Every structure is written in C-alpha cells, then in structure tokens.
Coordinates of C-alpha atoms in Angstrom, one line a residue:
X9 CA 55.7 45.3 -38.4
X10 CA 58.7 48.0 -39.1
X11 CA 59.1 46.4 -42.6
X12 CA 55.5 46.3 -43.5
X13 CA 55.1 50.1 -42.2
X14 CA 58.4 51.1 -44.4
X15 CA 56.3 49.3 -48.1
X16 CA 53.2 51.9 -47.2
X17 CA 55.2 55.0 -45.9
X18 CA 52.7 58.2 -47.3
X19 CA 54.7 61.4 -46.1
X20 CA 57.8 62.5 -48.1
X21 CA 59.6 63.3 -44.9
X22 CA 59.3 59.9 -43.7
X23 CA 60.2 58.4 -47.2
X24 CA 63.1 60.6 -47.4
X25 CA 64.3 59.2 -43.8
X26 CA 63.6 55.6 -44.5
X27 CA 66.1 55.5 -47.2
X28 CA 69.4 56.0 -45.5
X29 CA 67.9 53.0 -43.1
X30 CA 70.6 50.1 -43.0
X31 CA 69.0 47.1 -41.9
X32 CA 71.8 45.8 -40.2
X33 CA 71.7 47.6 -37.6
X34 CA 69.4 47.7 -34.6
X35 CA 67.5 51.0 -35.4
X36 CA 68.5 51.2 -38.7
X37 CA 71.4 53.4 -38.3
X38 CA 75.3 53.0 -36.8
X39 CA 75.3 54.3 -33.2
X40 CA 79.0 55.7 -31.5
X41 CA 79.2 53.2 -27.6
X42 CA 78.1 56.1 -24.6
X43 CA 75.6 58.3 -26.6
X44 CA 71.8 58.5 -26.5
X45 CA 71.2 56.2 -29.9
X46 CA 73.2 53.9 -28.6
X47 CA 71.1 53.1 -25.9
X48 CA 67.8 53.4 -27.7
X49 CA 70.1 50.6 -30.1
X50 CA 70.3 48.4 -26.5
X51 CA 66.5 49.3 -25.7
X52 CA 65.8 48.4 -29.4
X53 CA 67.3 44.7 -28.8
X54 CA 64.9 44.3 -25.6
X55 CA 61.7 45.7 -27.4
X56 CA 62.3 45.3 -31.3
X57 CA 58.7 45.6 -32.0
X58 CA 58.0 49.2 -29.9
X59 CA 58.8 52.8 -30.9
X60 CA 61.9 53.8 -28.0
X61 CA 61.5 57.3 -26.7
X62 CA 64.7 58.2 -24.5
X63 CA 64.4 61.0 -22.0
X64 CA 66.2 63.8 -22.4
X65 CA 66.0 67.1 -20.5
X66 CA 62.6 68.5 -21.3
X67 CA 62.5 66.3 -24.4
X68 CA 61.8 62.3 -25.7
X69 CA 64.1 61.7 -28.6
X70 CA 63.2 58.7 -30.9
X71 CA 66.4 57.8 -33.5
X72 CA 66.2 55.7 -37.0
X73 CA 63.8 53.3 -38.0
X74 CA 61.2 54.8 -34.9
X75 CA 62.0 57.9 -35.8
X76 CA 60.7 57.4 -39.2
X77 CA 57.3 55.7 -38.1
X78 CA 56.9 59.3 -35.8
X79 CA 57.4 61.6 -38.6
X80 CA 54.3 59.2 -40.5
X81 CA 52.1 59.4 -38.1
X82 CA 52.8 62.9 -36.1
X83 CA 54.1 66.4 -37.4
X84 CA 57.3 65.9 -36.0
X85 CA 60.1 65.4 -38.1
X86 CA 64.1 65.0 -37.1
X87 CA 66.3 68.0 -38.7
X88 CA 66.6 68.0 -42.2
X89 CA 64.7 64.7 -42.5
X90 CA 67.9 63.0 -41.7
X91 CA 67.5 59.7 -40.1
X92 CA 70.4 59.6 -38.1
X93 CA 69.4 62.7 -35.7
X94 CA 66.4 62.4 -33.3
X95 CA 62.9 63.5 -33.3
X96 CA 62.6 65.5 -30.4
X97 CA 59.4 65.7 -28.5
X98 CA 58.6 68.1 -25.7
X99 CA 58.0 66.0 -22.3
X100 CA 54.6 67.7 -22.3
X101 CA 53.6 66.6 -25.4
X102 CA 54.0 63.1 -25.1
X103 CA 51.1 61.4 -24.5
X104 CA 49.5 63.3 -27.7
X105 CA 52.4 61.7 -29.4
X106 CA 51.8 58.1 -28.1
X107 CA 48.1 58.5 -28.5
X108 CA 48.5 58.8 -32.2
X109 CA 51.3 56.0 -32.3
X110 CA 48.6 53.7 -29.9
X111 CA 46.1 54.9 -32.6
X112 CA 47.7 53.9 -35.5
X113 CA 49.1 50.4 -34.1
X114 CA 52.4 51.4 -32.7
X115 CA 53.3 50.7 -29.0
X116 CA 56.5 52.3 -27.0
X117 CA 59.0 51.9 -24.7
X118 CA 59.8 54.3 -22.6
X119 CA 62.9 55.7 -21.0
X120 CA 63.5 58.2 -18.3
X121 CA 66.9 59.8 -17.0
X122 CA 68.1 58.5 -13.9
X123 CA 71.6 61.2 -13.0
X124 CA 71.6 64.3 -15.3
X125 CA 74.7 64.6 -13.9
X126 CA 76.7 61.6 -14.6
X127 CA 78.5 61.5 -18.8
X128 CA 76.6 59.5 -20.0
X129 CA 73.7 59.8 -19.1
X130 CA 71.9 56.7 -17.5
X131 CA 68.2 56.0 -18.2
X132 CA 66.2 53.0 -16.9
X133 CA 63.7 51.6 -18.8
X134 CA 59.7 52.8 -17.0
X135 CA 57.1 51.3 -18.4
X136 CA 55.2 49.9 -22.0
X137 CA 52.6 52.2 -23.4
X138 CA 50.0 49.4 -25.2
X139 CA 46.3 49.6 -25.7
X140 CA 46.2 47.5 -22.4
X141 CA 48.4 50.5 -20.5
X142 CA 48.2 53.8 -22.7
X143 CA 48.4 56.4 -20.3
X144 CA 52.0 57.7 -19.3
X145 CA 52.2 58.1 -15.6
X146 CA 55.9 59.0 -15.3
X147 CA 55.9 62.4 -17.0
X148 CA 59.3 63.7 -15.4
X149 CA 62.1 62.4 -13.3
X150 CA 61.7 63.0 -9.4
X151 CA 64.5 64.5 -7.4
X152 CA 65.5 61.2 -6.2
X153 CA 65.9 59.7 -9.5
X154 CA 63.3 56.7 -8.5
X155 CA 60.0 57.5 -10.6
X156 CA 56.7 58.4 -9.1
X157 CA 54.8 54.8 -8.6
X158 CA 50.7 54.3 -8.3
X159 CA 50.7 51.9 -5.4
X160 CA 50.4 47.8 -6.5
X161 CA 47.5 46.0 -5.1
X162 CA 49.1 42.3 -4.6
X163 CA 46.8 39.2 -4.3
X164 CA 48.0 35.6 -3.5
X165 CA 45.9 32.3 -2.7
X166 CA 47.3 29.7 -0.8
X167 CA 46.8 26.1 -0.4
X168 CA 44.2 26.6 2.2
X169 CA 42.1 28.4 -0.4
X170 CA 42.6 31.8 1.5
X171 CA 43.3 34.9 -0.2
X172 CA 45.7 37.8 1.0
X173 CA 45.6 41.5 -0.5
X174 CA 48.2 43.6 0.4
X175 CA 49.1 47.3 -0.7
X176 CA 52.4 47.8 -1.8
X177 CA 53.7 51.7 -1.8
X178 CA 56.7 52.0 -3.3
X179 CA 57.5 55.7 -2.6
X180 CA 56.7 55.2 0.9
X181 CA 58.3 51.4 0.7
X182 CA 55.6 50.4 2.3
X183 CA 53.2 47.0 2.5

C-alpha cells in the first residue's frame, strides 16, 4: 500500500517529496481542472492502488504520491524534488521503468494521448502493467489516434456443448 511504502521510504529525494503529500487529495497534491495532474487525479480515483503514467509527447509523467514511489525505486526524480511537478520518463525508457516498479511490487496504469492537437489534451486509459501483463505493447500513439492492438482470440461454448474461436483484429476491424 501507498501508506505502508511512505513508513519505509530509503532515498532522501523521495523523503523530501513525501512531505509536502496532503492526504486529502487524490495523488497527494491539489490539481488546477484541464491540466495533466488533473487527469492522473481522475485516473487515480479509477486505479488508487497503481502508479499512473500520462503520456506526454516523447515522455510518461507520474505526479504526487506515484511520483514519489518512482523516485524510490528508479533514478528519476521530479525537479527540485518537488512533489507537485512530474517525473518525466522518456517513452523509450519505460518499460525499464515499470520493470523495476513490477519488481518491487508496484503495478501501473497507463495513459496514452489521443489529439495532440486539442487544449487539453485528451488521453484514454490503454492498458494495466501487472505481473500477469508486464510488457507494454503501446509504446507510442498511432496516426489515427486508435492504439496498435495484438489481435483477441475469442472462445465461447454454447448450450450444445460446442465451442467457437474466432479472431478478432481490431486494426483491421476484423472477425
């Protein structure tokens, strides 16, 4: 748990951030409506137990209380160990990031940017990393802002005690 991990924090960097944490809030720290901690506040209500990582241009950015269990585990720390700026992560870098997190006992969330274009930005949530799923396999935004997708093997019985498989290809929206 976040409150267990903040009682054995080891790295001064991360000890320094975890004390301007305010426990009222989501991530630890007050978020403006429209802006990138704001959203990883939202994501934070859906998934309160995983690290969030918001896409952002070539970088993940991780805010408050997940930023601080990054800089413990990783070498990254946010600017001037203050809590309320991000941890920024270069998109190629990543999985060596949630490796260590997945290592250490920490699952994520992960976000990716739907329009660059559009203030703010929109992101969608893609997909859990867990022990069960710890490879990334959306590793940057396609041009038609829908991810890349492995196809989905579907299998149903029915009351006949037949079987049907069926490939699903989402990029080709095909069965």
């Amino acid at each position: 748990s976040f409150e267990l991990a903040l009682r054995k924090l080891t790295k001064e960097a991360s000890k320094t951030m975890a004390g301007n944490l305010e426990s009222r809030f989501p991530l630890g720290i007050a978020t403006k409506s429209s802006t990138c901690p704001q959203q990883a506040a939202d994501a934070k209500l859906d998934f309160p137990n995983y690290i969030i990582f918001l896409r952002v241009g070539d970088f993940y950015e991780c805010f408050g209380i997940d930023s601080v269990i990054v800089a413990e585990f990783t070498n990254y720390t946010s600017s001037k160990n203050d809590v309320k700026q991000p941890i920024c992560i270069r998109h190629e870098k990543i999985q060596a990031v949630l490796n260590i997190l997945l290592s250490n006992g920490w699952c994520s969330a992960m976000y990716e940017e739907s329009r660059v274009l559009v203030t703010p930005r929109q992101r969608f949530f893609c997909q859990l990393i867990t022990h069960a799923n710890p490879a990334y396999i959306h590793s940057k935004t396609s041009g038609d802002d829908i991810p890349d997708a492995k196809p989905i093997v579907a299998i149903s019985s029915s009351e006949s005690n037949t079987w049907d498989v069926a490939l699903c290809n989402l990029q080709q929206r095909s069965i």
